XYZ file of C-alpha atoms in Angstrom:
499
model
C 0.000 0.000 0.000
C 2.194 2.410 0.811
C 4.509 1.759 -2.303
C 0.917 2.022 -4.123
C 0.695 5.908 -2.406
C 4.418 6.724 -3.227
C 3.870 6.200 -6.798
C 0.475 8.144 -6.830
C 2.155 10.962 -5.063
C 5.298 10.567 -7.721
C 4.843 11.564 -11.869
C 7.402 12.463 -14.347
C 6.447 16.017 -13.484
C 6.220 15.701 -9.489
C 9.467 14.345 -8.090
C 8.539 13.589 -4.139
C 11.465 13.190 -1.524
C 11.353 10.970 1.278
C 13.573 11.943 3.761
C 14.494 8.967 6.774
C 16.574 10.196 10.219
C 17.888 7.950 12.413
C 18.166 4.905 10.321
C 20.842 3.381 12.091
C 18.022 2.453 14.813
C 15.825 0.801 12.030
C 14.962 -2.583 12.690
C 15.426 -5.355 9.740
C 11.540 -5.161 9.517
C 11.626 -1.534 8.134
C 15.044 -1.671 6.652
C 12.957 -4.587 4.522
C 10.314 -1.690 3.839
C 12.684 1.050 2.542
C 14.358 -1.874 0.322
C 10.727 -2.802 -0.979
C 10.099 0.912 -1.608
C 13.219 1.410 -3.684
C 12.965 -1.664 -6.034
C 8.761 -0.676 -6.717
C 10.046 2.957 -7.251
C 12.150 1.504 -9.951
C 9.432 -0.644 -12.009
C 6.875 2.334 -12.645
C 4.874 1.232 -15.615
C 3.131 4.008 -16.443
C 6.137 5.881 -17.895
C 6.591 5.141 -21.554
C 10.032 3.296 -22.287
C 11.233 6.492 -24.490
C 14.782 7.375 -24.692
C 13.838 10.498 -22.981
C 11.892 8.225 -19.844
C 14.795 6.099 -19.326
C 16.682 9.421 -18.976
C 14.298 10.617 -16.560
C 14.385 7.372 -14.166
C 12.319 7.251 -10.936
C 11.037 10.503 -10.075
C 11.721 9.327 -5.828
C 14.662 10.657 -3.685
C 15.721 8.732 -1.216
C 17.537 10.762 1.646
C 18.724 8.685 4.982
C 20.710 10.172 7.570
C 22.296 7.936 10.314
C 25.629 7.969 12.395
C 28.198 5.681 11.184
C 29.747 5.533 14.518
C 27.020 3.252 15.201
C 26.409 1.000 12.762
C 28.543 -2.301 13.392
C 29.315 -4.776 10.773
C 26.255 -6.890 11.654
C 23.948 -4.129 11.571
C 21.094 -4.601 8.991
C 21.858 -1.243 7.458
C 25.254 -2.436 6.813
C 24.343 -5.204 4.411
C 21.524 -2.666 2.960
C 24.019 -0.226 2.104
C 26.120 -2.649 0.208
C 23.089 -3.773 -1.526
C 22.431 -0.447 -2.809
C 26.132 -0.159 -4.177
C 26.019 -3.663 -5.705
C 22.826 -2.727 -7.312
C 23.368 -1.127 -11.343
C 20.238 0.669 -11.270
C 19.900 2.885 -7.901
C 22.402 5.402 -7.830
C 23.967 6.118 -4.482
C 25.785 9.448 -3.151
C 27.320 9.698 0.470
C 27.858 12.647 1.989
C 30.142 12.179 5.009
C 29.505 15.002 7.921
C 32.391 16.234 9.796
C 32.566 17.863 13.088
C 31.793 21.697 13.200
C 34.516 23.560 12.821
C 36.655 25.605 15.597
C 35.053 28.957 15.064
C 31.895 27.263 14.470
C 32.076 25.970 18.053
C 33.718 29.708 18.842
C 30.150 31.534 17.047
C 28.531 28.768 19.243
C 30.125 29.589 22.906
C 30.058 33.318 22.122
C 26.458 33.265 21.434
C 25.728 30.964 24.486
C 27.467 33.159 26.958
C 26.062 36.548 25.463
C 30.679 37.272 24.923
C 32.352 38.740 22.160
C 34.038 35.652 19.833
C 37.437 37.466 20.650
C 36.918 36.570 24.622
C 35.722 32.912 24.234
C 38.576 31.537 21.326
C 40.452 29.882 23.949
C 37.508 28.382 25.574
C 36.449 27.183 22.107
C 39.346 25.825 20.918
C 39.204 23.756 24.461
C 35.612 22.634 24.068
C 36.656 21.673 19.963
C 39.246 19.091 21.222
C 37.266 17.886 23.910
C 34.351 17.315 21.283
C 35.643 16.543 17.975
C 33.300 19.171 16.581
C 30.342 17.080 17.777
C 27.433 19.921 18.085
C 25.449 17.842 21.082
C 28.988 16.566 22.467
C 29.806 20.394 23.005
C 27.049 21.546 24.175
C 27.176 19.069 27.360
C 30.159 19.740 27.695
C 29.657 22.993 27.740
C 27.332 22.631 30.402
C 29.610 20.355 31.842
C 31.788 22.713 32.924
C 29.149 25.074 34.329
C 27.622 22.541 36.627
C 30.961 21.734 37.978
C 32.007 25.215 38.400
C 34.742 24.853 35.916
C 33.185 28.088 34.180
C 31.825 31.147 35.887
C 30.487 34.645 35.589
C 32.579 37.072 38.090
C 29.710 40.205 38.704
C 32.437 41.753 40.148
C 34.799 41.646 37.237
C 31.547 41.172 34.459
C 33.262 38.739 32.474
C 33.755 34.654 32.406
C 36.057 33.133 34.173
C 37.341 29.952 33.866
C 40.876 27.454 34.414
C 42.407 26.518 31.149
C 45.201 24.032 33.007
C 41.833 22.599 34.784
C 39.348 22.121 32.041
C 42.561 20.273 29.860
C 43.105 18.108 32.754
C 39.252 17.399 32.355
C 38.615 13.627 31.544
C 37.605 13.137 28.064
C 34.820 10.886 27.320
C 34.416 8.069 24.974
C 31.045 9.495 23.699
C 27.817 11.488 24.056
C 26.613 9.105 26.404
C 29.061 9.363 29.290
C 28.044 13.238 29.587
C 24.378 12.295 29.433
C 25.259 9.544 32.229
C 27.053 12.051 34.548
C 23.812 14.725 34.095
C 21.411 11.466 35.049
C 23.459 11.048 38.344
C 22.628 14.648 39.309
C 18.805 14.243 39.115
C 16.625 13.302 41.842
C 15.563 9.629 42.310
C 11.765 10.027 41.334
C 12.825 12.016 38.372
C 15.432 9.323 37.104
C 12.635 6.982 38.116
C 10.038 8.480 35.628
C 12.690 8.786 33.070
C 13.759 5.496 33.420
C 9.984 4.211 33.084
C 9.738 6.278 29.261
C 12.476 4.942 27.954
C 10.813 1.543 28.149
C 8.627 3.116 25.694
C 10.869 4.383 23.042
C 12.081 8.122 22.221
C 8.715 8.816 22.667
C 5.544 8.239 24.205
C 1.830 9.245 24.599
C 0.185 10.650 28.010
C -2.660 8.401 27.721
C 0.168 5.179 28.425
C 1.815 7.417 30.993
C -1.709 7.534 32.849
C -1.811 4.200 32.362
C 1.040 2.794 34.378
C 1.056 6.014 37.133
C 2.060 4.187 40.194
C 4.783 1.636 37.883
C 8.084 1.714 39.571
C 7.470 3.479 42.682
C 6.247 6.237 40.828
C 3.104 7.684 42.503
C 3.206 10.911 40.107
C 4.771 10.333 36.811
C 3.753 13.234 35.088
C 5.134 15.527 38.100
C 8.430 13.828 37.591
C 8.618 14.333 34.538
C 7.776 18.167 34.004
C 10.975 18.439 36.689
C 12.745 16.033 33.798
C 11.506 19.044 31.292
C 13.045 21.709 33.534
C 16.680 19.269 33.730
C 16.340 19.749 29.597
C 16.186 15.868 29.761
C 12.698 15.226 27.782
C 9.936 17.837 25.864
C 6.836 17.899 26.941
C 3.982 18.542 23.836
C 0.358 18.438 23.770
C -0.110 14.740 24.371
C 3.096 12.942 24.971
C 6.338 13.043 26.102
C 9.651 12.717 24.101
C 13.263 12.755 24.816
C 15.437 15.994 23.440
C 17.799 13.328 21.712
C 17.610 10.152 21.257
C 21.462 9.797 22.570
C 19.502 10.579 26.201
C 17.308 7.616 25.629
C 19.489 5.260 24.758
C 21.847 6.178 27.809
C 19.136 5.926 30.617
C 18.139 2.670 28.992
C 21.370 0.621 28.726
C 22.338 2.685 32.082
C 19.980 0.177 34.067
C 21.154 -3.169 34.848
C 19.741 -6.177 32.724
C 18.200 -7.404 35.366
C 16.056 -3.681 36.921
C 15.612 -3.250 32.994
C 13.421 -6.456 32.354
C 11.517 -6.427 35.757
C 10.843 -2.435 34.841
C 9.456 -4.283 31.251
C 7.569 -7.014 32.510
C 5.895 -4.446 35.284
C 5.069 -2.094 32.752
C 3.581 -4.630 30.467
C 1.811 -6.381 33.015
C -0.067 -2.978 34.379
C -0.676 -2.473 30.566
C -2.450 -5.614 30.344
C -4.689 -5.327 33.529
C -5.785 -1.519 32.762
C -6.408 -1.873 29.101
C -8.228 -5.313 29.231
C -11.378 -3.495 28.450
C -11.344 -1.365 25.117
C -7.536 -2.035 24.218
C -7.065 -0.262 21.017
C -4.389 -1.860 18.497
C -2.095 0.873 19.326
C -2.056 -0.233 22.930
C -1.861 -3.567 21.938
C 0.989 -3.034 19.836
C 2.736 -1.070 22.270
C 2.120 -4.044 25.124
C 3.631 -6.808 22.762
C 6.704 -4.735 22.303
C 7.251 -4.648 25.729
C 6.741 -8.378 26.274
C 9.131 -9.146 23.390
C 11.571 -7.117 25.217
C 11.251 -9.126 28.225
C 11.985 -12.229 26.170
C 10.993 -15.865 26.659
C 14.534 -16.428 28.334
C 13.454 -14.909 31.873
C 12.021 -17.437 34.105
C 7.949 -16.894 33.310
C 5.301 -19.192 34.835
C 2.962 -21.481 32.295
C 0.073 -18.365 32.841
C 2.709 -15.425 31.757
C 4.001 -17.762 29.129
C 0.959 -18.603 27.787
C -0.901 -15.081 28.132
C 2.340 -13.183 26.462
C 1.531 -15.927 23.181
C -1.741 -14.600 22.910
C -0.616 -11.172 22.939
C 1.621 -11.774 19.998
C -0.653 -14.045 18.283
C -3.307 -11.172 18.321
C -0.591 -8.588 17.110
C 0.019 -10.522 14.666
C -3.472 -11.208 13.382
C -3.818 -7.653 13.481
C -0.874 -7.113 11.025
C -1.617 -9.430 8.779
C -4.980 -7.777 8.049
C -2.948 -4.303 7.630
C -1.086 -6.057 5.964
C 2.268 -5.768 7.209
C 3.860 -9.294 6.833
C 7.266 -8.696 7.903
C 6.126 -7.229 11.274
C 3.279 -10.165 11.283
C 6.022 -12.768 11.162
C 8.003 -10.870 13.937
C 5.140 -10.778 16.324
C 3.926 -14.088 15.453
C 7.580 -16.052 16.077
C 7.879 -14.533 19.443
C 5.015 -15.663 20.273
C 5.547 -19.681 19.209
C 9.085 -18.959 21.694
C 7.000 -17.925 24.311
C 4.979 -21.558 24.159
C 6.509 -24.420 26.056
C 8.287 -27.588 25.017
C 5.163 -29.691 25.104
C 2.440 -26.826 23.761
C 0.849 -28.960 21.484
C -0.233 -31.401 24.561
C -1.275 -28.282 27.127
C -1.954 -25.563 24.720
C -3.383 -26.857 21.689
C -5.332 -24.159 19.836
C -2.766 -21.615 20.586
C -0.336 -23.512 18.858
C -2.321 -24.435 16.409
C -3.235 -20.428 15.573
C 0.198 -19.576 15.786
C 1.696 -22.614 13.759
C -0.699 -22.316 10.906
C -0.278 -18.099 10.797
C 3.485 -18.647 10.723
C 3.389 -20.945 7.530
C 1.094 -18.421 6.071
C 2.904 -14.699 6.699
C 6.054 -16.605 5.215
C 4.887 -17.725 1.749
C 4.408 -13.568 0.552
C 7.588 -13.321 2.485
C 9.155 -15.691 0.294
C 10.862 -17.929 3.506
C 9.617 -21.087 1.760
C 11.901 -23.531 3.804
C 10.862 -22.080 7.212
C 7.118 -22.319 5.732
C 7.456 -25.687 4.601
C 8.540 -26.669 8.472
C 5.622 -24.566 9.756
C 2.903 -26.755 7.783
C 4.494 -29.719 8.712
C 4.456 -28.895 12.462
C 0.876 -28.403 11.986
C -0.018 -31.436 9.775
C 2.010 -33.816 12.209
C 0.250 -32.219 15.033
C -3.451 -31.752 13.970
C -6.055 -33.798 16.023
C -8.518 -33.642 13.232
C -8.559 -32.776 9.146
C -10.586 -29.699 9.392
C -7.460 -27.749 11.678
C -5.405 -28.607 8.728
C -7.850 -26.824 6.166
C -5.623 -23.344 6.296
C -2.533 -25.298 5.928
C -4.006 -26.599 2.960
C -5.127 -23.768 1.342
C -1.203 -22.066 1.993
C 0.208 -25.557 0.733
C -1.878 -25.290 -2.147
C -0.993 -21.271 -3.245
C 2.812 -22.551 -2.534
C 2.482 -25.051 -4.854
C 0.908 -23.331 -7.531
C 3.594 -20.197 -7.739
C 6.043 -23.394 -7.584
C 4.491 -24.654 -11.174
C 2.953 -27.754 -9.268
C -0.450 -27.428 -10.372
C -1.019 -31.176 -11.356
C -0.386 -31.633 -7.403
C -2.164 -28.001 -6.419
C -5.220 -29.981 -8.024
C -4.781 -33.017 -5.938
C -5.031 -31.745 -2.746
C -7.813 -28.903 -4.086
C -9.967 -32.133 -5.033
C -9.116 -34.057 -1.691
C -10.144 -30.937 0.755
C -13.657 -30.693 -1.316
C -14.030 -34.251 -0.440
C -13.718 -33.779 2.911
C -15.661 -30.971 2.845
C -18.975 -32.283 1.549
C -18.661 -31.129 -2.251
C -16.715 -33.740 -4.287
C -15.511 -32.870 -7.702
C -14.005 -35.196 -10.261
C -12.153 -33.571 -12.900
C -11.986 -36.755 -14.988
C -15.736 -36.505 -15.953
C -15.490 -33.233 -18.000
C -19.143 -33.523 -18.924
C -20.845 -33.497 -15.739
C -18.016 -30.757 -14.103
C -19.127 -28.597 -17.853
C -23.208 -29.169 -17.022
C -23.042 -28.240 -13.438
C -21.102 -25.252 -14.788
C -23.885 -24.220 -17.021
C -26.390 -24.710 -14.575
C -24.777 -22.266 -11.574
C -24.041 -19.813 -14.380
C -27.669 -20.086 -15.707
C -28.933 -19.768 -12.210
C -26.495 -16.536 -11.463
C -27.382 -14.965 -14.875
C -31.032 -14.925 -13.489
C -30.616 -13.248 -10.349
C -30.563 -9.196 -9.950
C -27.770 -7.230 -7.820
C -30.582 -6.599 -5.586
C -31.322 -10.552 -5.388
C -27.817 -11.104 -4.516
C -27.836 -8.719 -1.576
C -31.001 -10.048 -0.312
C -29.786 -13.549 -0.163
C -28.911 -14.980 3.720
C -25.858 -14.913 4.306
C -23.763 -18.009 4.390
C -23.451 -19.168 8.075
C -22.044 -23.061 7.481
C -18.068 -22.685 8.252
C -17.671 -26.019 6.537
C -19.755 -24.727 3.619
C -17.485 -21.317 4.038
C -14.073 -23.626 4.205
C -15.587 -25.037 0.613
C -15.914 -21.893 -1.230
C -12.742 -20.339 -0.615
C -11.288 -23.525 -1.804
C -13.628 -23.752 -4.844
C -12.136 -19.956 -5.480
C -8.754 -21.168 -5.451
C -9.549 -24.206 -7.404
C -10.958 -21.862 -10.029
C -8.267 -19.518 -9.978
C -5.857 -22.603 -10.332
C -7.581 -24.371 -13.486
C -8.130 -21.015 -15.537
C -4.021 -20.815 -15.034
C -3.782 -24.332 -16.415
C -5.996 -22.908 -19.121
C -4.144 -20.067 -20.141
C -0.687 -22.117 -19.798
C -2.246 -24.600 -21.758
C -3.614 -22.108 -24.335
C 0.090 -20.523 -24.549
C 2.079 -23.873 -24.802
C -0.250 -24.510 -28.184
C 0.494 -21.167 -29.819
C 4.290 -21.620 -28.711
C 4.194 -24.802 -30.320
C 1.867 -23.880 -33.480
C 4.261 -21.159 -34.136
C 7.481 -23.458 -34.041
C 6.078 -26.955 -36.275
C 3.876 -24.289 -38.606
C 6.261 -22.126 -40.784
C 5.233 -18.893 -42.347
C 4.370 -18.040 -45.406
């Protein structure tokens, strides 16, 4: 869909830009997504193949900012970037960002401090070695030396004052995040607390969830805490949410808890969740609550009740993305929650695993993971108490098997499932299968619109089960048609020669 809308938004006379920030935090889910976007961007049909259009290319720009500090070698962007540089037919241009220069950071201080440039070089050639020209990096550092007294304003003497021998001898941090860590130590304990609790959540996050776990953590007044978070310049406060100033200060009060505070922070959080929202959970909520759990992880000792409630979670989320559809995020939610099931699931929790089994074999057929689909349908047809739980394997066995060029054994199992289901069809008796043909079409031809929609609807899920595979079957035999049909004009046009 939304490669549908960037194509409708983009003509050869309406280039559009898409601009991504922060792409070195993109999951593989949505590096997938920009990947997707690019190739459909690239196979517009509606522009003519004219010297001129081929010229002209895709009428998309791509622009994605991240920090290459930290992207490792195993990041998914890594591999995506190399894609795009392997690839003949996306051109790629890098623009590598330095540090700010030394009377950058000099315009910078002087502007700060309310001092003319002249007065603050020193202090700004100080801060540019400390910083490496990083603009956030100087500006806590900057404040750094404030806090700690390091720079001062004499009333008595109106100007700054401040050590130069001192602020050299000043330790120099490996990163951003060391600053941020010192500032965090300086903050009161229910204002780390609340902190702490958002960052759970992401760089940002709405008031409606923060009402929602008030009390989480020891916190009887989140939103107080915060607003004195606000005034430490730690987090913005907008209309109706929440969001760190950088993303640098969420990622530093996160990985600054121990693994052990940070999942029992994530499990509490998702457990309140759970018991306030049971009533009118919106898929936002719901979405927000299986995040959470994922966090946690199956790896954390979890009685059979967690274990089993967290599965439902994600086996809901992923329901819910497949009718979006999102696939990729589908599969995610739905494999967390078959590692959240225990060894012997298919004895104690049988229509759980069955749900999750079956939906795993069928988000990975459009995802093209054929050999992890394959082992999903037969987990499910080894497991099955009864032919009618298999019906949905089927049907994805049957679609797999038909973009695989299998249609003589698509047919087979099309024919066997009607069997079972009450409506046999034999495809070797072509003149009954062509009379009961004429007579549905004779019957349909007589009916109105308005008789159509006036007609009860069908309530029989067996009967249900039938037509959808009738559908397919249909779908199936007019491509054995139109093969068919092809391989004789192929043929005709090799054995006949012209004239």
């Amino acid at each position: 869909l939304l490669s549908l809308l960037t194509k409708a938004l983009s003509d050869q006379y309406g280039p559009l830009l898409l601009f991504m920030d922060d792409i070195q935090w993109a999951d593989p889910s949505s590096i997938e997504l920009i990947c997707s976007l690019m190739e459909n961007s690239l196979c517009n049909e509606s522009i003519e193949e004219t010297p001129a259009a081929m010229n002209h290319g895709s009428n998309i720009l791509f622009v994605g900012c991240y920090r290459s500090y930290a992207v490792a070698e195993s990041n998914p962007l890594t591999a995506f970037i190399r894609q795009i540089k392997d690839c003949d037919t996306i051109t790629l241009d890098e623009i590598n960002l330095d540090g700010l220069s030394k009377d950058v950071i000099n315009a910078f201080i002087s502007d700060s401090l309310f001092y003319p440039k002249r007065l603050t070089r020193s202090l700004a050639t100080l801060v540019h070695q400390k910083s490496a020209g990083n603009p956030l990096f100087a500006k806590e550092f900057l404040n750094s030396l404030a806090t700690e007294n390091l720079l001062t304003y004499s009333l008595s003497k109106h100007k700054w004052q401040y050590d130069e021998d001192i602020i050299k001898m000043k330790t120099v941090s490996t990163g951003v995040a060391d600053l941020l860590t010192k500032r965090l130590e300086r903050v009161q304990k229910n204002v780390l607390d609340a902190v702490r609790v958002i960052s759970c959540f992401g760089s940002a996050v709405s008031l409606e969830i923060l009402r929602s776990v008030n009390g989480v953590y020891g916190n009887s007044d989140i939103i107080a805490s915060l607003n004195s978070a606000v005034d430490e310049l730690l987090i913005k406060k907008f209309k109706e949410s929440y969001s760190f100033v950088h993303d640098a200060i969420q990622y530093a009060v996160y990985q600054g808890m121990e693994p052990e505070e940070r999942v029992g922070m994530l499990k509490e959080l998702a457990d309140t969740l759970i018991a306030r929202t049971s009533e009118g959970r919106t898929n936002a909520i719901l979405f927000i609550i299986v995040d959470l759990i994922n966090k946690v992880g199956p790896s954390i000792n979890l009685d059979a009740d967690d274990r089993k409630r967290y599965a439902e979670l994600n086996l809901a989320a992923g329901e819910k993305a497949i009718h979006t559809p999102d696939f990729s995020s589908a599969n995610s939610y739905i494999e967390s929650g078959i590692k959240f099931l225990g060894d012997n699931s298919w004895d104690t929790e049988y229509d759980l695993s069955l749900a999750l089994y079956k939906n795993s074999a069928a988000v990975k057929l459009p995802l093209g993971k054929t050999v992890l689909m394959e082992e999903r349908l037969n987990e499910v047809f080894d497991n099955a108490r009864v032919f009618e739980d298999k019906l949905d394997s089927m049907s994805v066995l049957i679609q797999f098997l038909t973009t695989c060029g299998k249609a003589d054994k698509a047919l087979e199992h099309s024919v066997s499932v009607l069997q079972y289901l009450g409506e046999p069809l034999s495809l070797s008796d072509s003149f009954d299968l062509k009379r009961e043909l004429l007579e549905s079409c004779n019957f349909a031809q007589q009916l109105s619109s308005m008789s159509f929609e006036m007609m009860p609807k069908m309530k029989d899920p067996m009967k249900i089960k039938a037509m959808v595979s009738l559908s397919s079957l249909a779908c199936l035999l007019l491509l054995c048609f139109v093969c068919q049909v092809l391989l004789f004009f192929f043929f005709f046009t090799i054995t006949v020669p012209p004239f």
